[in-house]
Amino acid sequence: MTENESTAGGTRPPMVEAEGTGETVGEAKWSALRELERRLPGLDRSTVELVVLSEGERGLLGVGFAPARVLARAHGAPPAPPLPSVSPPASARPGRQAETPEAVMLVELLERIRDALGIDATVDVREAEGTLTGTFRGLDLGLLIGKHGQTIDAIQQLANAALSRRAGERVDAIVDAAGYRERRRATLEGVADRAAARVKASGAAVELEPMSAAERKVVHLHLRDDPDVVTTSEGAEPSRFVVVRAAE
Amino acid sequence: MEELVAYLARTLVDHPEQVRVERIERDDAVVLQLHVADVDVGKVIGRQGRLVRALRTVVRAGGARRGERILLEIVE
């Protein structure tokens, strides 16, 4: 993804561009548009100019395939805030706050996993309100996150088992990879909202997909203040799932 | 990957000095045999097998990186 910002004319907000790729021009347009909206929250789509950079090559049996590329650009209004970089240079990041023995241990554990998996990422551990959070940052963390987050969840489980043993009491640290937990939380809240809407419309209970305890908690907390539904967890680990029902 | 498994296992057990990982190459896969003291077997398996499942998930990810299928066995 390229990122070019130039100020046109001085008084206008800077032009912001985002490039998207896809198997077809249509997909590439959507991808570019989504990326631009991420950079310019509240973007008015009618002001976006789309430029097809390449229509792509379909290729034959995977040979000669080239994705379609589309550039989306619009003037940010108001001027775009500084964009959160996926992986700022190490010097730009505040120093890690790995002071307690548990924090030091978490750094070591995450760095060893990163190295054994051959992943290009930095590890950052900090403590806030009694919760230790270890975060991997890098550009290509898919392997570390795994399908449905199963690898990052496994790493978190191993880290908590090791930390709890060291501390002599239960430790619930969070292990994250470049905003994965926040994205996942937003997804889960969307799932919870849709389930609640279906329950209200039909009156019938809705069973969600199996989730980890931490993910079920996100759903329970999100629907806790909705007086029209109640949530419970049912089934046995590791396939325990949330059920949303109409309140009595 | 052997070193990582040994390191992770040592964080979980009472007898880290007895942790040893042996790598066995098979035609279709690499088997990592994790040896721990008898009394520590339950500690690396975890409640309802959660820890050994987590270890296997991490090992599988490491194998995927190298294009290998890596299996993990626990041996007393």
Short mmCIF file of N, CA, C and O in Angstrom, two decimals, chain A residues 64-178:
data_model
loop_
_atom_site.label_atom_id
_atom_site.label_comp_id
_atom_site.label_asym_id
_atom_site.label_seq_id
_atom_site.Cartn_x
_atom_site.Cartn_y
_atom_site.Cartn_z
N GLY A 64 1.77 -15.77 -14.58
CA GLY A 64 1.50 -14.48 -15.20
C GLY A 64 0.38 -13.70 -14.55
O GLY A 64 -0.04 -12.69 -15.07
N PHE A 65 -0.09 -14.16 -13.38
CA PHE A 65 -1.14 -13.41 -12.70
C PHE A 65 -0.58 -12.12 -12.13
O PHE A 65 0.50 -12.10 -11.56
N ALA A 66 -1.31 -11.03 -12.35
CA ALA A 66 -0.95 -9.77 -11.71
C ALA A 66 -2.25 -9.13 -11.23
O ALA A 66 -3.23 -9.12 -11.96
N PRO A 67 -2.28 -8.68 -9.99
CA PRO A 67 -3.53 -8.12 -9.48
C PRO A 67 -3.88 -6.80 -10.16
O PRO A 67 -3.01 -6.09 -10.65
N ALA A 68 -5.18 -6.50 -10.18
CA ALA A 68 -5.62 -5.18 -10.63
C ALA A 68 -5.26 -4.17 -9.54
O ALA A 68 -5.28 -4.49 -8.36
N ARG A 69 -4.89 -2.96 -9.97
CA ARG A 69 -4.51 -1.94 -8.98
C ARG A 69 -5.31 -0.68 -9.23
O ARG A 69 -5.42 -0.20 -10.36
N VAL A 70 -5.87 -0.15 -8.16
CA VAL A 70 -6.67 1.06 -8.26
C VAL A 70 -6.21 2.04 -7.18
O VAL A 70 -5.91 1.65 -6.06
N LEU A 71 -6.16 3.30 -7.59
CA LEU A 71 -5.79 4.35 -6.64
C LEU A 71 -7.05 5.14 -6.29
O LEU A 71 -7.80 5.55 -7.18
N ALA A 72 -7.30 5.32 -5.01
CA ALA A 72 -8.42 6.16 -4.57
C ALA A 72 -7.82 7.39 -3.92
O ALA A 72 -6.87 7.29 -3.15
N ARG A 73 -8.37 8.58 -4.27
CA ARG A 73 -7.85 9.75 -3.58
C ARG A 73 -8.95 10.75 -3.30
O ARG A 73 -9.94 10.83 -4.02
N ALA A 74 -8.76 11.50 -2.24
CA ALA A 74 -9.73 12.52 -1.86
C ALA A 74 -9.01 13.52 -0.98
O ALA A 74 -7.96 13.22 -0.40
N HIS A 75 -9.58 14.71 -0.91
CA HIS A 75 -9.03 15.71 0.00
C HIS A 75 -9.56 15.42 1.39
O HIS A 75 -10.76 15.29 1.58
N GLY A 76 -8.68 15.30 2.31
CA GLY A 76 -9.10 15.10 3.69
C GLY A 76 -9.71 16.40 4.18
O GLY A 76 -9.20 17.46 3.93
N ALA A 77 -10.85 16.32 4.86
CA ALA A 77 -11.46 17.53 5.41
C ALA A 77 -12.11 17.18 6.72
O ALA A 77 -13.09 16.46 6.72
N PRO A 78 -11.60 17.61 7.79
CA PRO A 78 -10.44 18.48 8.02
C PRO A 78 -9.14 17.74 7.74
O PRO A 78 -9.17 16.54 7.53
N PRO A 79 -8.02 18.48 7.72
CA PRO A 79 -6.75 17.85 7.42
C PRO A 79 -6.58 16.57 8.22
O PRO A 79 -6.89 16.53 9.41
N ALA A 80 -6.14 15.53 7.54
CA ALA A 80 -6.03 14.22 8.18
C ALA A 80 -5.10 14.28 9.38
O ALA A 80 -4.05 14.90 9.32
N PRO A 81 -5.52 13.63 10.47
CA PRO A 81 -4.62 13.54 11.62
C PRO A 81 -3.44 12.65 11.27
O PRO A 81 -3.51 11.92 10.29
N PRO A 82 -2.37 12.72 12.02
CA PRO A 82 -1.24 11.85 11.72
C PRO A 82 -1.72 10.41 11.69
O PRO A 82 -2.47 9.97 12.56
N LEU A 83 -1.31 9.67 10.67
CA LEU A 83 -1.81 8.32 10.52
C LEU A 83 -1.06 7.37 11.43
O LEU A 83 0.15 7.46 11.53
N PRO A 84 -1.81 6.48 12.08
CA PRO A 84 -1.10 5.50 12.90
C PRO A 84 -0.33 4.56 11.99
O PRO A 84 -0.91 3.96 11.09
N SER A 85 0.94 4.51 12.18
CA SER A 85 1.75 3.64 11.34
C SER A 85 1.67 2.23 11.89
O SER A 85 1.57 2.01 13.08
N VAL A 86 1.68 1.26 10.98
CA VAL A 86 1.60 -0.13 11.43
C VAL A 86 2.82 -0.48 12.27
O VAL A 86 2.74 -1.10 13.30
N SER A 87 3.95 -0.04 11.83
CA SER A 87 5.16 -0.40 12.54
C SER A 87 6.13 0.77 12.57
O SER A 87 6.97 0.91 11.70
N PRO A 88 5.97 1.65 13.55
CA PRO A 88 6.88 2.78 13.60
C PRO A 88 8.30 2.31 13.88
O PRO A 88 8.49 1.24 14.46
N PRO A 89 9.29 3.06 13.44
CA PRO A 89 10.66 2.65 13.75
C PRO A 89 10.87 2.56 15.26
O PRO A 89 10.21 3.27 16.02
N ALA A 90 11.75 1.68 15.66
CA ALA A 90 11.95 1.44 17.09
C ALA A 90 12.23 2.73 17.86
O ALA A 90 11.77 2.90 18.98
N SER A 91 12.94 3.64 17.22
CA SER A 91 13.32 4.85 17.93
C SER A 91 12.11 5.73 18.22
O SER A 91 12.13 6.55 19.12
N ALA A 92 11.02 5.55 17.44
CA ALA A 92 9.85 6.41 17.61
C ALA A 92 8.92 5.90 18.70
O ALA A 92 7.99 6.57 19.08
N ARG A 93 9.17 4.70 19.15
CA ARG A 93 8.25 4.11 20.13
C ARG A 93 8.76 4.36 21.55
O ARG A 93 9.96 4.36 21.78
N PRO A 94 7.83 4.58 22.47
CA PRO A 94 8.30 4.78 23.84
C PRO A 94 8.97 3.51 24.36
O PRO A 94 8.64 2.42 23.93
N GLY A 95 9.89 3.68 25.25
CA GLY A 95 10.63 2.53 25.78
C GLY A 95 9.70 1.54 26.44
O GLY A 95 8.67 1.90 26.96
N ARG A 96 10.07 0.29 26.36
CA ARG A 96 9.20 -0.71 26.96
C ARG A 96 9.27 -0.61 28.48
O ARG A 96 10.29 -0.25 29.04
N GLN A 97 8.13 -0.92 29.07
CA GLN A 97 8.07 -0.82 30.52
C GLN A 97 8.16 -2.21 31.13
O GLN A 97 7.27 -2.66 31.80
N ALA A 98 9.24 -2.89 30.83
CA ALA A 98 9.39 -4.25 31.31
C ALA A 98 10.22 -4.22 32.58
O ALA A 98 11.42 -4.41 32.55
N GLU A 99 9.57 -3.94 33.69
CA GLU A 99 10.32 -3.79 34.93
C GLU A 99 10.07 -4.91 35.92
O GLU A 99 10.99 -5.37 36.56
N THR A 100 8.81 -5.33 36.05
CA THR A 100 8.54 -6.40 37.00
C THR A 100 9.12 -7.70 36.46
O THR A 100 9.31 -7.85 35.25
N PRO A 101 9.37 -8.69 37.34
CA PRO A 101 9.89 -9.98 36.85
C PRO A 101 8.94 -10.60 35.83
O PRO A 101 9.39 -11.21 34.86
N GLU A 102 7.63 -10.41 36.02
CA GLU A 102 6.67 -11.00 35.07
C GLU A 102 6.80 -10.33 33.71
O GLU A 102 6.74 -11.00 32.67
N ALA A 103 6.97 -9.01 33.71
CA ALA A 103 7.11 -8.31 32.43
C ALA A 103 8.37 -8.75 31.69
O ALA A 103 8.35 -8.97 30.48
N VAL A 104 9.45 -8.89 32.45
CA VAL A 104 10.72 -9.32 31.84
C VAL A 104 10.55 -10.72 31.24
O VAL A 104 11.00 -11.01 30.13
N MET A 105 9.85 -11.58 32.00
CA MET A 105 9.63 -12.94 31.52
C MET A 105 8.77 -12.94 30.26
O MET A 105 9.04 -13.69 29.32
N LEU A 106 7.75 -12.09 30.23
CA LEU A 106 6.86 -12.05 29.07
C LEU A 106 7.63 -11.59 27.83
O LEU A 106 7.45 -12.14 26.74
N VAL A 107 8.49 -10.59 28.00
CA VAL A 107 9.30 -10.13 26.86
C VAL A 107 10.13 -11.29 26.32
O VAL A 107 10.16 -11.56 25.11
N GLU A 108 10.80 -11.99 27.23
CA GLU A 108 11.67 -13.09 26.80
C GLU A 108 10.86 -14.17 26.06
O GLU A 108 11.25 -14.64 24.99
N LEU A 109 9.72 -14.51 26.65
CA LEU A 109 8.89 -15.57 26.07
C LEU A 109 8.41 -15.19 24.67
O LEU A 109 8.49 -15.98 23.72
N LEU A 110 7.93 -13.96 24.52
CA LEU A 110 7.41 -13.54 23.22
C LEU A 110 8.53 -13.42 22.19
O LEU A 110 8.35 -13.76 21.01
N GLU A 111 9.70 -12.94 22.64
CA GLU A 111 10.82 -12.82 21.69
C GLU A 111 11.30 -14.19 21.24
O GLU A 111 11.66 -14.38 20.07
N ARG A 112 11.30 -15.15 22.15
CA ARG A 112 11.72 -16.50 21.76
C ARG A 112 10.75 -17.12 20.76
O ARG A 112 11.16 -17.78 19.81
N ILE A 113 9.46 -16.91 20.99
CA ILE A 113 8.46 -17.45 20.06
C ILE A 113 8.62 -16.77 18.69
O ILE A 113 8.63 -17.43 17.65
N ARG A 114 8.77 -15.46 18.72
CA ARG A 114 8.95 -14.72 17.47
C ARG A 114 10.16 -15.25 16.70
O ARG A 114 10.08 -15.51 15.50
N ASP A 115 11.28 -15.46 17.39
CA ASP A 115 12.49 -15.91 16.71
C ASP A 115 12.33 -17.33 16.18
O ASP A 115 12.77 -17.63 15.07
N ALA A 116 11.70 -18.21 16.98
CA ALA A 116 11.54 -19.59 16.53
C ALA A 116 10.61 -19.67 15.32
O ALA A 116 10.75 -20.54 14.47
N LEU A 117 9.64 -18.76 15.26
CA LEU A 117 8.71 -18.76 14.14
C LEU A 117 9.26 -17.96 12.95
O LEU A 117 8.63 -17.90 11.89
N GLY A 118 10.41 -17.32 13.14
CA GLY A 118 11.03 -16.58 12.06
C GLY A 118 10.21 -15.40 11.59
O GLY A 118 10.07 -15.16 10.40
N ILE A 119 9.66 -14.66 12.56
CA ILE A 119 8.78 -13.54 12.20
C ILE A 119 9.50 -12.22 12.45
O ILE A 119 10.21 -12.05 13.44
N ASP A 120 9.28 -11.29 11.50
CA ASP A 120 9.91 -9.98 11.61
C ASP A 120 8.97 -9.07 12.39
O ASP A 120 8.00 -8.56 11.85
N ALA A 121 9.22 -8.93 13.67
CA ALA A 121 8.32 -8.13 14.50
C ALA A 121 9.07 -7.62 15.72
O ALA A 121 10.09 -8.17 16.11
N THR A 122 8.55 -6.55 16.29
CA THR A 122 9.10 -6.09 17.57
C THR A 122 8.14 -6.55 18.66
O THR A 122 6.97 -6.82 18.41
N VAL A 123 8.66 -6.65 19.87
CA VAL A 123 7.85 -7.04 21.02
C VAL A 123 7.85 -5.90 22.00
O VAL A 123 8.89 -5.32 22.29
N ASP A 124 6.67 -5.58 22.49
CA ASP A 124 6.54 -4.46 23.39
C ASP A 124 5.65 -4.92 24.55
O ASP A 124 4.59 -5.48 24.32
N VAL A 125 6.12 -4.76 25.77
CA VAL A 125 5.33 -5.19 26.92
C VAL A 125 5.12 -4.02 27.85
O VAL A 125 6.05 -3.31 28.19
N ARG A 126 3.88 -3.78 28.20
CA ARG A 126 3.62 -2.72 29.17
C ARG A 126 2.53 -3.14 30.15
O ARG A 126 1.80 -4.09 29.92
N GLU A 127 2.49 -2.41 31.25
CA GLU A 127 1.55 -2.74 32.30
C GLU A 127 0.65 -1.54 32.53
O GLU A 127 1.13 -0.42 32.65
N ALA A 128 -0.67 -1.77 32.52
CA ALA A 128 -1.61 -0.69 32.78
C ALA A 128 -2.74 -1.24 33.63
O ALA A 128 -3.28 -2.30 33.32
N GLU A 129 -3.05 -0.55 34.69
CA GLU A 129 -4.14 -0.95 35.59
C GLU A 129 -4.03 -2.42 35.99
O GLU A 129 -5.02 -3.15 36.01
N GLY A 130 -2.81 -2.84 36.28
CA GLY A 130 -2.61 -4.20 36.77
C GLY A 130 -2.63 -5.28 35.70
O GLY A 130 -2.46 -6.45 36.00
N THR A 131 -2.88 -4.89 34.44
CA THR A 131 -2.88 -5.90 33.37
C THR A 131 -1.65 -5.74 32.50
O THR A 131 -1.35 -4.65 32.02
N LEU A 132 -0.97 -6.87 32.33
CA LEU A 132 0.22 -6.88 31.51
C LEU A 132 -0.20 -7.18 30.07
O LEU A 132 -0.96 -8.12 29.83
N THR A 133 0.27 -6.36 29.14
CA THR A 133 -0.06 -6.60 27.74
C THR A 133 1.22 -6.69 26.92
O THR A 133 2.04 -5.77 26.95
N GLY A 134 1.37 -7.78 26.20
CA GLY A 134 2.50 -7.94 25.30
C GLY A 134 2.01 -7.84 23.88
O GLY A 134 1.03 -8.48 23.51
N THR A 135 2.68 -7.00 23.07
CA THR A 135 2.21 -6.77 21.71
C THR A 135 3.33 -7.01 20.70
O THR A 135 4.42 -6.50 20.85
N PHE A 136 3.00 -7.80 19.68
CA PHE A 136 3.90 -7.94 18.54
C PHE A 136 3.53 -6.85 17.55
O PHE A 136 2.35 -6.60 17.29
N ARG A 137 4.54 -6.20 16.97
CA ARG A 137 4.27 -5.23 15.90
C ARG A 137 5.12 -5.57 14.70
O ARG A 137 6.32 -5.82 14.85
N GLY A 138 4.48 -5.56 13.56
CA GLY A 138 5.21 -5.87 12.33
C GLY A 138 4.23 -5.87 11.18
O GLY A 138 3.03 -5.65 11.38
N LEU A 139 4.73 -6.10 10.00
CA LEU A 139 3.87 -5.97 8.82
C LEU A 139 3.17 -7.27 8.47
O LEU A 139 2.09 -7.26 7.92
N ASP A 140 3.80 -8.39 8.79
CA ASP A 140 3.24 -9.66 8.33
C ASP A 140 3.08 -10.60 9.52
O ASP A 140 3.93 -11.41 9.81
N LEU A 141 1.95 -10.44 10.22
CA LEU A 141 1.77 -11.18 11.47
C LEU A 141 0.71 -12.26 11.34
O LEU A 141 0.26 -12.81 12.34
N GLY A 142 0.32 -12.56 10.10
CA GLY A 142 -0.74 -13.56 9.89
C GLY A 142 -0.42 -14.90 10.53
O GLY A 142 -1.26 -15.51 11.17
N LEU A 143 0.82 -15.35 10.38
CA LEU A 143 1.22 -16.65 10.93
C LEU A 143 1.12 -16.65 12.45
O LEU A 143 0.75 -17.63 13.07
N LEU A 144 1.46 -15.50 13.04
CA LEU A 144 1.45 -15.36 14.49
C LEU A 144 0.02 -15.30 15.03
O LEU A 144 -0.23 -15.69 16.17
N ILE A 145 -0.90 -14.81 14.25
CA ILE A 145 -2.29 -14.69 14.68
C ILE A 145 -3.00 -16.02 14.44
O ILE A 145 -3.69 -16.51 15.33
N GLY A 146 -2.80 -16.59 13.27
CA GLY A 146 -3.41 -17.89 12.98
C GLY A 146 -4.87 -17.78 12.61
O GLY A 146 -5.48 -16.72 12.72
N LYS A 147 -5.40 -18.92 12.16
CA LYS A 147 -6.81 -18.95 11.76
C LYS A 147 -7.69 -18.67 12.98
O LYS A 147 -7.51 -19.30 14.02
N HIS A 148 -8.61 -17.76 12.85
CA HIS A 148 -9.48 -17.36 13.96
C HIS A 148 -8.68 -16.98 15.20
O HIS A 148 -9.15 -17.13 16.33
N GLY A 149 -7.44 -16.51 15.01
CA GLY A 149 -6.65 -16.09 16.17
C GLY A 149 -6.15 -17.23 17.03
O GLY A 149 -5.72 -17.02 18.16
N GLN A 150 -6.17 -18.46 16.48
CA GLN A 150 -5.84 -19.58 17.37
C GLN A 150 -4.37 -19.58 17.78
O GLN A 150 -4.06 -20.02 18.89
N THR A 151 -3.47 -19.08 16.93
CA THR A 151 -2.06 -19.08 17.33
C THR A 151 -1.78 -18.01 18.39
O THR A 151 -1.13 -18.28 19.39
N ILE A 152 -2.32 -16.82 18.19
CA ILE A 152 -2.07 -15.77 19.19
C ILE A 152 -2.75 -16.16 20.52
O ILE A 152 -2.22 -15.89 21.60
N ASP A 153 -3.89 -16.84 20.46
CA ASP A 153 -4.55 -17.31 21.68
C ASP A 153 -3.70 -18.38 22.38
O ASP A 153 -3.61 -18.41 23.61
N ALA A 154 -3.09 -19.26 21.57
CA ALA A 154 -2.23 -20.31 22.16
C ALA A 154 -1.03 -19.67 22.85
O ALA A 154 -0.64 -20.08 23.95
N ILE A 155 -0.46 -18.66 22.21
CA ILE A 155 0.70 -17.98 22.79
C ILE A 155 0.28 -17.31 24.11
O ILE A 155 0.99 -17.38 25.12
N GLN A 156 -0.89 -16.70 24.11
CA GLN A 156 -1.39 -16.05 25.33
C GLN A 156 -1.59 -17.08 26.45
O GLN A 156 -1.25 -16.84 27.60
N GLN A 157 -2.12 -18.24 26.09
CA GLN A 157 -2.34 -19.29 27.09
C GLN A 157 -1.03 -19.77 27.69
O GLN A 157 -0.92 -19.93 28.91
N LEU A 158 -0.04 -20.01 26.83
CA LEU A 158 1.26 -20.47 27.32
C LEU A 158 1.92 -19.40 28.18
O LEU A 158 2.51 -19.70 29.22
N ALA A 159 1.79 -18.15 27.75
CA ALA A 159 2.38 -17.05 28.51
C ALA A 159 1.74 -16.97 29.89
O ALA A 159 2.43 -16.84 30.91
N ASN A 160 0.43 -17.09 29.96
CA ASN A 160 -0.25 -16.98 31.24
C ASN A 160 0.07 -18.15 32.16
O ASN A 160 0.18 -17.98 33.38
N ALA A 161 0.22 -19.35 31.57
CA ALA A 161 0.59 -20.50 32.39
C ALA A 161 1.98 -20.28 32.99
O ALA A 161 2.20 -20.51 34.18
N ALA A 162 2.91 -19.79 32.16
CA ALA A 162 4.28 -19.57 32.64
C ALA A 162 4.32 -18.44 33.68
O ALA A 162 4.96 -18.55 34.71
N LEU A 163 3.60 -17.36 33.40
CA LEU A 163 3.61 -16.20 34.30
C LEU A 163 2.94 -16.54 35.64
O LEU A 163 3.41 -16.13 36.70
N SER A 164 1.84 -17.29 35.57
CA SER A 164 1.13 -17.65 36.79
C SER A 164 2.02 -18.51 37.68
O SER A 164 2.02 -18.38 38.90
N ARG A 165 2.76 -19.40 37.04
CA ARG A 165 3.65 -20.27 37.78
C ARG A 165 4.73 -19.46 38.47
O ARG A 165 5.03 -19.65 39.64
N ARG A 166 5.30 -18.53 37.73
CA ARG A 166 6.36 -17.69 38.28
C ARG A 166 5.82 -16.81 39.42
O ARG A 166 6.46 -16.66 40.45
N ALA A 167 4.63 -16.24 39.23
CA ALA A 167 4.09 -15.30 40.21
C ALA A 167 3.48 -16.01 41.41
O ALA A 167 3.29 -15.40 42.46
N GLY A 168 3.15 -17.30 41.26
CA GLY A 168 2.51 -18.02 42.36
C GLY A 168 1.05 -17.66 42.51
O GLY A 168 0.42 -18.00 43.50
N GLU A 169 0.51 -16.94 41.54
CA GLU A 169 -0.92 -16.64 41.53
C GLU A 169 -1.34 -16.48 40.08
O GLU A 169 -0.49 -16.32 39.20
N ARG A 170 -2.65 -16.51 39.87
CA ARG A 170 -3.13 -16.45 38.50
C ARG A 170 -2.82 -15.11 37.85
O ARG A 170 -3.11 -14.06 38.41
N VAL A 171 -2.23 -15.16 36.69
CA VAL A 171 -1.93 -13.94 35.92
C VAL A 171 -2.74 -14.01 34.62
O VAL A 171 -2.79 -15.05 33.98
N ASP A 172 -3.42 -12.92 34.29
CA ASP A 172 -4.18 -12.86 33.05
C ASP A 172 -3.60 -11.80 32.14
O ASP A 172 -4.15 -10.70 32.01
N ALA A 173 -2.49 -12.11 31.52
CA ALA A 173 -1.87 -11.15 30.61
C ALA A 173 -2.55 -11.26 29.25
O ALA A 173 -3.17 -12.26 28.93
N ILE A 174 -2.42 -10.19 28.48
CA ILE A 174 -2.97 -10.17 27.12
C ILE A 174 -1.81 -10.21 26.14
O ILE A 174 -0.83 -9.50 26.32
N VAL A 175 -1.92 -11.06 25.13
CA VAL A 175 -0.92 -11.06 24.07
C VAL A 175 -1.64 -10.64 22.78
O VAL A 175 -2.65 -11.23 22.41
N ASP A 176 -1.12 -9.60 22.17
CA ASP A 176 -1.79 -9.02 21.01
C ASP A 176 -0.81 -8.92 19.84
O ASP A 176 0.39 -8.94 20.02
N ALA A 177 -1.37 -8.82 18.65
CA ALA A 177 -0.54 -8.64 17.45
C ALA A 177 -1.13 -7.50 16.64
O ALA A 177 -2.21 -7.65 16.08
N ALA A 178 -0.46 -6.38 16.63
CA ALA A 178 -0.82 -5.24 15.79
C ALA A 178 -2.32 -4.98 15.71
O ALA A 178 -2.92 -4.99 14.64
#
